[in-house]
XYZ file of C-alpha atoms in Angstrom:
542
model
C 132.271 144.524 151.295
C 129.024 145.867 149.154
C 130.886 146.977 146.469
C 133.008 142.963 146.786
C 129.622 141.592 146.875
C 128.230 143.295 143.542
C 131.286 142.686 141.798
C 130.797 139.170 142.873
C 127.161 138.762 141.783
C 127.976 140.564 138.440
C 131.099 137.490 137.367
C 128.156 135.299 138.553
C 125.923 137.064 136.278
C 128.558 137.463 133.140
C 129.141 133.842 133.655
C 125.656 132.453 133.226
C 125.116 134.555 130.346
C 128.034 132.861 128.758
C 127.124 129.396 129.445
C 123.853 130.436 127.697
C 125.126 131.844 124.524
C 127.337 128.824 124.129
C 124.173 126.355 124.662
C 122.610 128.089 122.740
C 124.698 128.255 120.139
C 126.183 124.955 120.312
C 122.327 123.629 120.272
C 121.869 125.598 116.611
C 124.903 123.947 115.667
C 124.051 120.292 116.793
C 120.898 120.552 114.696
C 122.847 121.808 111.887
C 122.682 118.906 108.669
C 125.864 117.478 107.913
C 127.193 117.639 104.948
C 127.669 113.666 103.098
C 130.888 112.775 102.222
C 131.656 112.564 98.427
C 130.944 109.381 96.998
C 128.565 108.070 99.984
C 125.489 108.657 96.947
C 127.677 106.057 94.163
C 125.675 103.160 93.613
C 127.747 100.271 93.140
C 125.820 97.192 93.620
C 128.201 94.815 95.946
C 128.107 97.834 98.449
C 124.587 96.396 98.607
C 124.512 94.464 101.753
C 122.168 91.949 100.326
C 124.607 90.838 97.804
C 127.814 88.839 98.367
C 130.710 87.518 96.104
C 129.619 83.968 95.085
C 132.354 83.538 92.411
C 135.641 85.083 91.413
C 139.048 84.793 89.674
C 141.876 87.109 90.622
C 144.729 85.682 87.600
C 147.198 85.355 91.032
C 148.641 82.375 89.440
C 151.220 81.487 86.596
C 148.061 79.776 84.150
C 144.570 79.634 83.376
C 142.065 78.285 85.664
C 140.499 75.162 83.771
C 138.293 75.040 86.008
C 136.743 78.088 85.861
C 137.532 78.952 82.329
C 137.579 77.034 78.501
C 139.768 78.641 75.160
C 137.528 79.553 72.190
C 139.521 77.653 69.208
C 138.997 78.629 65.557
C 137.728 81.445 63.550
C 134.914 84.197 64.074
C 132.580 84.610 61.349
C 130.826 87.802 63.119
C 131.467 91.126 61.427
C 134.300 90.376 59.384
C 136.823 89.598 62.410
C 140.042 88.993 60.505
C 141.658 86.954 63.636
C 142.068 83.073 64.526
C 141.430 82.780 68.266
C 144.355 79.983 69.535
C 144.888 78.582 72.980
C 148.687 79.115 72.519
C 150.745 80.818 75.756
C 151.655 83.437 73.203
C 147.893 84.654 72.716
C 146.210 83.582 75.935
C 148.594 83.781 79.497
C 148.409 84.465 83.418
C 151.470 86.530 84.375
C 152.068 89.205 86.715
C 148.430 89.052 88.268
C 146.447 89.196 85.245
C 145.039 87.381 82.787
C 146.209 88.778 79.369
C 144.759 88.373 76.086
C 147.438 89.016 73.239
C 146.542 89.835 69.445
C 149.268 89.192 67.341
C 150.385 89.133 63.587
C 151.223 86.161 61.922
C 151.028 86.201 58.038
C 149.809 83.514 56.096
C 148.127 81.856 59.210
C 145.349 78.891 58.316
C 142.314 78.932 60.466
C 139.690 76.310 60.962
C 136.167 77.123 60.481
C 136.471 77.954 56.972
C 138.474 81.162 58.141
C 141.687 82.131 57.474
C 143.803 85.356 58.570
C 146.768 87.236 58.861
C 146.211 87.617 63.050
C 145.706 85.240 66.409
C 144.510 86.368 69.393
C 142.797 85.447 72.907
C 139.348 84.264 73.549
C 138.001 82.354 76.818
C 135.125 81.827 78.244
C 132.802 79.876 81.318
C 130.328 78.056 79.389
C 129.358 74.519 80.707
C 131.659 75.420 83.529
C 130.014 78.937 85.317
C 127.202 80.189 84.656
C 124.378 82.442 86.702
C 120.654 83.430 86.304
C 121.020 86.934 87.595
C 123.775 89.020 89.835
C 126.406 91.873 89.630
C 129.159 91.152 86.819
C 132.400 92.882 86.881
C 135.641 92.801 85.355
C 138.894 95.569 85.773
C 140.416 95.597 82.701
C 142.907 97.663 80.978
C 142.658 97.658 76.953
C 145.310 97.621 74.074
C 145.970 101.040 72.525
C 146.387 99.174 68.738
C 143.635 101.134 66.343
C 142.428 98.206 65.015
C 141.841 96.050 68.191
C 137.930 95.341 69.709
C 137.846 94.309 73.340
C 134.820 93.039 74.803
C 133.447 91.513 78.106
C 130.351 90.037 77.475
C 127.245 87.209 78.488
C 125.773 84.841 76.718
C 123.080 81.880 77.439
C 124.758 78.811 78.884
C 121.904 76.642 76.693
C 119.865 78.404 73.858
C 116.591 77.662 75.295
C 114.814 80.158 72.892
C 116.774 79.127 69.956
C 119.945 80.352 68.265
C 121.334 83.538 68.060
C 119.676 86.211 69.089
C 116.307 84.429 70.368
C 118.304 83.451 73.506
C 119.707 86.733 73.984
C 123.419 88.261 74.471
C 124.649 90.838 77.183
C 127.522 93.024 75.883
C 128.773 94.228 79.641
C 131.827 96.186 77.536
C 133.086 96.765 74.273
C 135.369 99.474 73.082
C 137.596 99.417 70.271
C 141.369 101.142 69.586
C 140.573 103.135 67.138
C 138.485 105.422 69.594
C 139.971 104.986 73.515
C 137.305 107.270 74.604
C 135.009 105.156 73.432
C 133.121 102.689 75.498
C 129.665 100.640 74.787
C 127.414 98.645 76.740
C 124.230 96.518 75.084
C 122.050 93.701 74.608
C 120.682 91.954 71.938
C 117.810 89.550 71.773
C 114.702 88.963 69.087
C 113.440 86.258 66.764
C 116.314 86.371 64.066
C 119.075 88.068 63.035
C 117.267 90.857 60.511
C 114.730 90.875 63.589
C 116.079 91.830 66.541
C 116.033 94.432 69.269
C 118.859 95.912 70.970
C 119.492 98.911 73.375
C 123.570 100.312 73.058
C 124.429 102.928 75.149
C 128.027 104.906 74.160
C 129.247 106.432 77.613
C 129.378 110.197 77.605
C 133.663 110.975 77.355
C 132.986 113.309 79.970
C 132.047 109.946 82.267
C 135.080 108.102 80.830
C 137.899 108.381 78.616
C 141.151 106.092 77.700
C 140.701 102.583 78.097
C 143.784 101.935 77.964
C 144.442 102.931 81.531
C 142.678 100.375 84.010
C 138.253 100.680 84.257
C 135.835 98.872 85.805
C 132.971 97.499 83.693
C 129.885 95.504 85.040
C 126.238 94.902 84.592
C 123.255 94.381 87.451
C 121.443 91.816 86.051
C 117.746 91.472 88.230
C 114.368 90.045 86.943
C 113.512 92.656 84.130
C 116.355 94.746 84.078
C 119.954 95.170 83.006
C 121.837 98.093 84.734
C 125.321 98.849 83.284
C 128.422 100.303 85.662
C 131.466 101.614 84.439
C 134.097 102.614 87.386
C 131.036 101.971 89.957
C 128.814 104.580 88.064
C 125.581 103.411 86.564
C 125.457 104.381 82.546
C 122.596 102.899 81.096
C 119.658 100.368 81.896
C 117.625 98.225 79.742
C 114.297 97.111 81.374
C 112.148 96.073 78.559
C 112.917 92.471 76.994
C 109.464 92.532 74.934
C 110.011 90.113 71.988
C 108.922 90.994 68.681
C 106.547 88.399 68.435
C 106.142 88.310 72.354
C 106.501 84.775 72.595
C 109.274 84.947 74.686
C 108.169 87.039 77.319
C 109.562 87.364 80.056
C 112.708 85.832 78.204
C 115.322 85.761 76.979
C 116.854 87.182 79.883
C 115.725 85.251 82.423
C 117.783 81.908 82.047
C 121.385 81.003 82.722
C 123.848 83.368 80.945
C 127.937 82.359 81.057
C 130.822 84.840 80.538
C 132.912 85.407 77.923
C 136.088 87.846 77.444
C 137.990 88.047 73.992
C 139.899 90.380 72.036
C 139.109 90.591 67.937
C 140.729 92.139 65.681
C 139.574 94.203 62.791
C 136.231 93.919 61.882
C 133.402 96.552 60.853
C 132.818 96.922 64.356
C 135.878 99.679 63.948
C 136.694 102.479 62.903
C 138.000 103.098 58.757
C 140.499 102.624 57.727
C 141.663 100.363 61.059
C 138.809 97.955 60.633
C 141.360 96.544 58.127
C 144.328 95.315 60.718
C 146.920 95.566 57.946
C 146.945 99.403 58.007
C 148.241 98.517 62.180
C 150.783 96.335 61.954
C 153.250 98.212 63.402
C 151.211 98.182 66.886
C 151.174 94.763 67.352
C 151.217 92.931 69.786
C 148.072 93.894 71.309
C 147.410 93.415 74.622
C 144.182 92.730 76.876
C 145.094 92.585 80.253
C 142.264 91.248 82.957
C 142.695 92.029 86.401
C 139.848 90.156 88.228
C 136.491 88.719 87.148
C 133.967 88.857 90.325
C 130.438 87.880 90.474
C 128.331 88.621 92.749
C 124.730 87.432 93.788
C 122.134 88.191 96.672
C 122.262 86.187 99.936
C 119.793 83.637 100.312
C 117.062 84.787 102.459
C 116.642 83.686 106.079
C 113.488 82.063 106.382
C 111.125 83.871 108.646
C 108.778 82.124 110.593
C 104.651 83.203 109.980
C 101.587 83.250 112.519
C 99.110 81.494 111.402
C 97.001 81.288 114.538
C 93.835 79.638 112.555
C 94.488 75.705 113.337
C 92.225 74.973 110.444
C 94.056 77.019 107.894
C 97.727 76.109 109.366
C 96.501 72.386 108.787
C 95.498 72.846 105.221
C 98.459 74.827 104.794
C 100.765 72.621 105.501
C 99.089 69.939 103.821
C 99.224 72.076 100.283
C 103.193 72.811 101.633
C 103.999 69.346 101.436
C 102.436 68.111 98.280
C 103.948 71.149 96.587
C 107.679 71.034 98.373
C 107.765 67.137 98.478
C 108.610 67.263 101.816
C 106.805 66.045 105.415
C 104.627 68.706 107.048
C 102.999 67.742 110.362
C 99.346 69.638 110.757
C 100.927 71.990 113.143
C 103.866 72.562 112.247
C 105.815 76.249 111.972
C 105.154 77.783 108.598
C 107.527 79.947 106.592
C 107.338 82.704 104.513
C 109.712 81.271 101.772
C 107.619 78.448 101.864
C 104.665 80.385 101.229
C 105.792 82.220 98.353
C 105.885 79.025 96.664
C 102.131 78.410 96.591
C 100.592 80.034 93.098
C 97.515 78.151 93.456
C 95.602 77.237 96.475
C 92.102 75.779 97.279
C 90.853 75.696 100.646
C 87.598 75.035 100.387
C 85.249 73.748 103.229
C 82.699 71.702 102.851
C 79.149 73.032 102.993
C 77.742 71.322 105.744
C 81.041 71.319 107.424
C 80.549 72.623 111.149
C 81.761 75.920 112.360
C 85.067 74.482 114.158
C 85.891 73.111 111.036
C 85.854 75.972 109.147
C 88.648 79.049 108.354
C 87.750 82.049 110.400
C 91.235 84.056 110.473
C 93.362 84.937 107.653
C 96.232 86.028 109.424
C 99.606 84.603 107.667
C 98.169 84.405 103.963
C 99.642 87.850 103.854
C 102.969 85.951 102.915
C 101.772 84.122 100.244
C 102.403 86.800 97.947
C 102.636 85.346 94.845
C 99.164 83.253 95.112
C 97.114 84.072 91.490
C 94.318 81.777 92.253
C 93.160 81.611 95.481
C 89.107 80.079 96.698
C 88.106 79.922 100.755
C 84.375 78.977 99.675
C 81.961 77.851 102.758
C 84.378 79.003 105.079
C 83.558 81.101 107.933
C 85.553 84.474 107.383
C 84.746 87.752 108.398
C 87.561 89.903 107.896
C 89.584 90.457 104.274
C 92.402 92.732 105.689
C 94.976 89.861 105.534
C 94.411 89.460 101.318
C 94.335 93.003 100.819
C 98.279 92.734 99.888
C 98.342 89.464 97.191
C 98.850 91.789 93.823
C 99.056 88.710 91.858
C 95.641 87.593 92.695
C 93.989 86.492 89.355
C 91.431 84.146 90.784
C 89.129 84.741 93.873
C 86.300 82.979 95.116
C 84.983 83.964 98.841
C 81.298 82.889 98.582
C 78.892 80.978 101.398
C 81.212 82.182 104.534
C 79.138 81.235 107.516
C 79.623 83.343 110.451
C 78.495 82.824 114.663
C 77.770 86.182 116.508
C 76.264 86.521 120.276
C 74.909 89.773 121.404
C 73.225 90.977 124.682
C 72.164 94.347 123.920
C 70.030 95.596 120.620
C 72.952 97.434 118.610
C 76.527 95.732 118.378
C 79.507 95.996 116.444
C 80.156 94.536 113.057
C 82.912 91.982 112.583
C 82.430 91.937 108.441
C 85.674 93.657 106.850
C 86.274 94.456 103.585
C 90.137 94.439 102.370
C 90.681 97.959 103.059
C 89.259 97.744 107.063
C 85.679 99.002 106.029
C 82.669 98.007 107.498
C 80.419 95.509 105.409
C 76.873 96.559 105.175
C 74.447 93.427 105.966
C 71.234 92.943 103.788
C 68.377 94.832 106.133
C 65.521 92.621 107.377
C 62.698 93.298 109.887
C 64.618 91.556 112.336
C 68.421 93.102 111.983
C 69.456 96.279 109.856
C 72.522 98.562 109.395
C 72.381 100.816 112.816
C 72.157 104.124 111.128
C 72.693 105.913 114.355
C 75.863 103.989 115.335
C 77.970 103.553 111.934
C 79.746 99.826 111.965
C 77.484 98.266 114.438
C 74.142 96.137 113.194
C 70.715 96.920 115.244
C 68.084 94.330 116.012
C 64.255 94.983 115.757
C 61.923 93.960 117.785
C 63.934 91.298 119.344
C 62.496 88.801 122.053
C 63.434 89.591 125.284
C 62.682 87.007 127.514
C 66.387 86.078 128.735
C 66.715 83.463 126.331
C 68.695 82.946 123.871
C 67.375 83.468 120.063
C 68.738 82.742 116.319
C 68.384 85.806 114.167
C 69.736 85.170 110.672
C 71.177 88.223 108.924
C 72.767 87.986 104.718
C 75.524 90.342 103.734
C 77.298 89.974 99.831
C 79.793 92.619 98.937
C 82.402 93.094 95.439
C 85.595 93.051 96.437
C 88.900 93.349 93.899
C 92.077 92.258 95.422
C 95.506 91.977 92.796
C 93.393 91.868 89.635
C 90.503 89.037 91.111
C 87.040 90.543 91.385
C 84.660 88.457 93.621
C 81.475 88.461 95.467
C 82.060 88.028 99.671
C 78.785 86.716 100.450
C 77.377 84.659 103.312
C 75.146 84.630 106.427
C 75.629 86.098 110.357
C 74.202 84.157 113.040
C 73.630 86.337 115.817
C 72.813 84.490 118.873
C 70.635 87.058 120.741
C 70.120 86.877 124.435
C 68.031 89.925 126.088
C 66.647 90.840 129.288
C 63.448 92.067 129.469
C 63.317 95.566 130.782
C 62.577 96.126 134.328
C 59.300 96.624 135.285
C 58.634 100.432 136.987
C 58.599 100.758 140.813
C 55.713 102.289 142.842
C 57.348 105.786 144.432
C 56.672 106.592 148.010
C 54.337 109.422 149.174
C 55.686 113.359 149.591
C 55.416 114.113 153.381
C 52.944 116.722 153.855
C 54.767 119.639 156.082
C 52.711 120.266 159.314
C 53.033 122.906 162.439
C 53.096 120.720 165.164
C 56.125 120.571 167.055
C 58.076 117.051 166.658
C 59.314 115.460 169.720
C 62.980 116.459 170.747
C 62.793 119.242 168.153
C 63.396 121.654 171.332
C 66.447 119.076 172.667
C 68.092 119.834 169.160
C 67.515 123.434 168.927
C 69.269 123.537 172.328
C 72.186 121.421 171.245
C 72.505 123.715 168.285
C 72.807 126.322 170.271
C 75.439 125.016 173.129
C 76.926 123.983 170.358
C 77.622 127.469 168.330
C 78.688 128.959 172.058
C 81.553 126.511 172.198
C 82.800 127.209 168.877
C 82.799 131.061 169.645
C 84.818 130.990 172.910
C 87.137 128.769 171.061
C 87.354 131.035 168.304
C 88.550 133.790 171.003
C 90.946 132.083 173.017
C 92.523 131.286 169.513
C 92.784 134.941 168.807
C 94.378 135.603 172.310
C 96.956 133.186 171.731
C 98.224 134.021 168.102
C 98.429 137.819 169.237
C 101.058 136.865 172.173
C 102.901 134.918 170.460
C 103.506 137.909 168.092
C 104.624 140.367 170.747
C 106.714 137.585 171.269
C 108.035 137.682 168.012
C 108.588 141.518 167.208
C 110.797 141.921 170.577
């Protein structure tokens, strides 16, 4: 039975140990980082939840979409493109899911435009029809393998608000050409004339891509300030300077409606010798473009969010500036926005100077979301704290003088409320009535102060630079303090030490006695206790 016993406690024994190895081994793997699947790092933009499709054409039907899309007609008098673009079936058709683009040669052909040729091919575009400020671009495309061929998926400005080409800018999303099938470009071009002009091309590494022919994605992320370019879902190349040479421009040309534009040229310097001439391919045509979806995609709309403003003064004024600027009706009270904040640039809410304190702004809280104010002035207002502005970046314009500010105090140091944008303390002006409380940092001291119980006006001036965005301004302005003190208490007379004497106080021998019948009691209890406890353990060890 022993040995049954210790055989027993030794499984119990094995077993724990091996429910603690496992826990603690399957703890070290739990913590363990786990590996990320390929691909979860690629950065294709409509991945982005904040974008959605807004616009699209798949080529699912038997023609073109007229209206989504327009034929370019005529001749090309860009780098000595030897093709007439037609809107025949023969150059430009929807079949089998795609939208295909066909060069083809035709001797003797007569183009308008003051060109003629020996080729036709496909051109359309969205101009007038679709066109976007901003968004994600992309085409899947699969290009013609003819040497002398130039594909190209590009953007250009819907109306030429900065003038004619290439003031008004062009986005080249794509171009390769069939002379090279490894070969694939992405640009932009923009400046004050053609022999004065800027652009940025970026060739794609062939170790990144290779043989248009087979079927690519190509797109461009088009944001405020930047152009990103995405071949297969893989960022290339980015463009985020648009500085004109003269500068006059800025922060154009790309920041106005652009349309899209897909064609296939043929010939032309833009390729290679000796196929720039398309006479030395005629035996590879046709030449065929195919298009298997154009998608565009833009970011959702923002959901409004509603701002605290709990300052009735400010949320009045507010929505007074609100409605002249949005046309719209704004009661005094009503719910503020942040969307509707970010459309104030320039706001004055100035009060009065002999405007009482109730009628002044003493909170800030919710100017935080106009973030795009560059003028801002809160002069003979009552404001204390900054914190809220500390944020606005595109602060130009600042004016915080005269603030008037009510304090009450009961005791001679108390806190501060003055706050600089950052949270620090604001030193006050020392007087011989109030002064910084060297002893206490962030609390002001009084000097001297009446203390009667009554209430009494001590006047204290603070002005401190502040820079908030690029604004520099003086917060200046005075602190009531409304003191009300008690005098101190005046000292009370202490009683007399008792002189110690001899003689015997009455019923000092009554208590001596007590003591002692007393201390008798608590021995003969202390004994019968003992008696008791040692029976009861003779009891115990029989």
């Amino acid at each position: 039975m022993l040995i049954k016993k210790r055989f027993s406690n030794k499984k119990v024994k094995t077993l724990a140990g091996i429910m603690t190895a496992c826990l603690i081994i399957g703890g070290a793997l739990f913590t363990l980082p786990v590996q990320k699947a390929k691909g979860d790092d690629s950065t294709y933009p409509p991945s982005d939840s904040s974008y959605e499709k807004v616009w699209g054409d798949e080529f699912d039907g038997t023609s073109l979409n007229r209206e989504n899309w327009d034929y370019y007609v005529g001749g090309w008098n860009a780098s000595e493109v030897q093709n007439c673009y037609k809107d025949a079936t023969e150059n430009v058709n929807v079949s089998g899911g795609s939208l295909n683009l066909v060069g083809l040669y035709k001797p003797g052909l007569t183009c308008n435009q003051g060109r003629n040729g020996d080729f036709t091919s496909g051109f359309v575009h969205t101009k007038d029809k679709k066109f976007w400020t901003y968004g994600y671009f992309e085409a899947r495309m699969k290009m013609p393998t003819n040497k002398s061929t130039w594909p190209a998926f590009w953007m250009s400005p819907n109306e030429a608000k900065y003038g004619g080409w290439p003031k008004s800018g062009e986005i080249d999303i794509v171009e390769t050409k069939g002379s090279n099938l490894n070969y694939a470009a992405s640009d932009a071009h923009w400046g004050i004339s053609a022999g004065n002009k800027s652009h940025r091309q970026h060739v794609i590494e062939t170790d990144k891509f290779s043989d248009a022919s087979q079927w690519h994605t190509y797109g461009v992320k088009w944001t405020e300030g930047k152009l990103e370019f995405y071949i297969d879902g893989k960022k290339h190349h980015e463009i985020n300077n648009f500085s004109q040479p003269n500068s006059t421009n800025h922060p154009g040309p790309f920041n106005i409606p652009f349309y899209l534009r897909l064609n296939l040229a043929i010939g032309g310097s833009y390729i290679d010798a000796p196929w720039k001439d398309a006479h030395n391919s005629i035996a590879d045509f046709p030449a065929t473009m195919s298009i298997d979806y154009v998608r565009v995609y833009q970011k959702k709309p923002r959901q409004p969010k509603n701002v605290n403003v709990p300052d009735s003064n400010l949320r009045t004024l507010l929505n007074q500036k609100l409605a002249a600027q949005l046309g719209t009706t704004h009661t005094n009270d009503q719910v503020i926005t942040d969307v509707e904040l970010e459309s104030l640039t320039n706001l004055n809410l100035d009060a009065a100077p002999n405007a009482p304190l109730d009628q002044r702004i003493s909170n800030l809280t919710g100017l935080e979301a106009a973030k795009n104010l560059t003028a801002l002035s809160l002069q003979n207002n009552a404001i204390s704290d900054l914190r809220p502005l500390a944020g606005l970046a595109s602060l130009t314009s600042l004016n915080l003088n005269d603030q008037l500010i009510a304090s009450s105090t009961n005791t001679d140091s108390f806190a501060s409320p003055l706050r600089d944008p950052a949270g620090n303390t604001i030193d006050i002006n020392n007087s011989a009535e109030v002064a910084n409380d060297t002893a206490n940092p962030g609390k002001i001291k009084l000097l001297s102060p009446i203390r009667d119980g009554n209430p009494h006006l001590i006047v204290a001036n603070w002005s401190r630079n502040v820079t908030i965005g690029t604004a520099s301004a003086v917060f200046s302005g005075k602190l009531n303090v409304t003191a009300t003190l008690q005098a101190a208490p005046a000292p009370q007379p202490q009683p007399n030490p008792i002189t110690p004497s001899n003689t015997q106080k009455p019923g000092k021998t009554q208590s001596s006695n007590n003591s002692l019948a007393s201390t008798g009691f608590n021995i003969l209890l202390g004994v019968v206790t003992a008696l008791l406890i040692g029976i009861a353990g003779m009891f115990i060890l029989r």
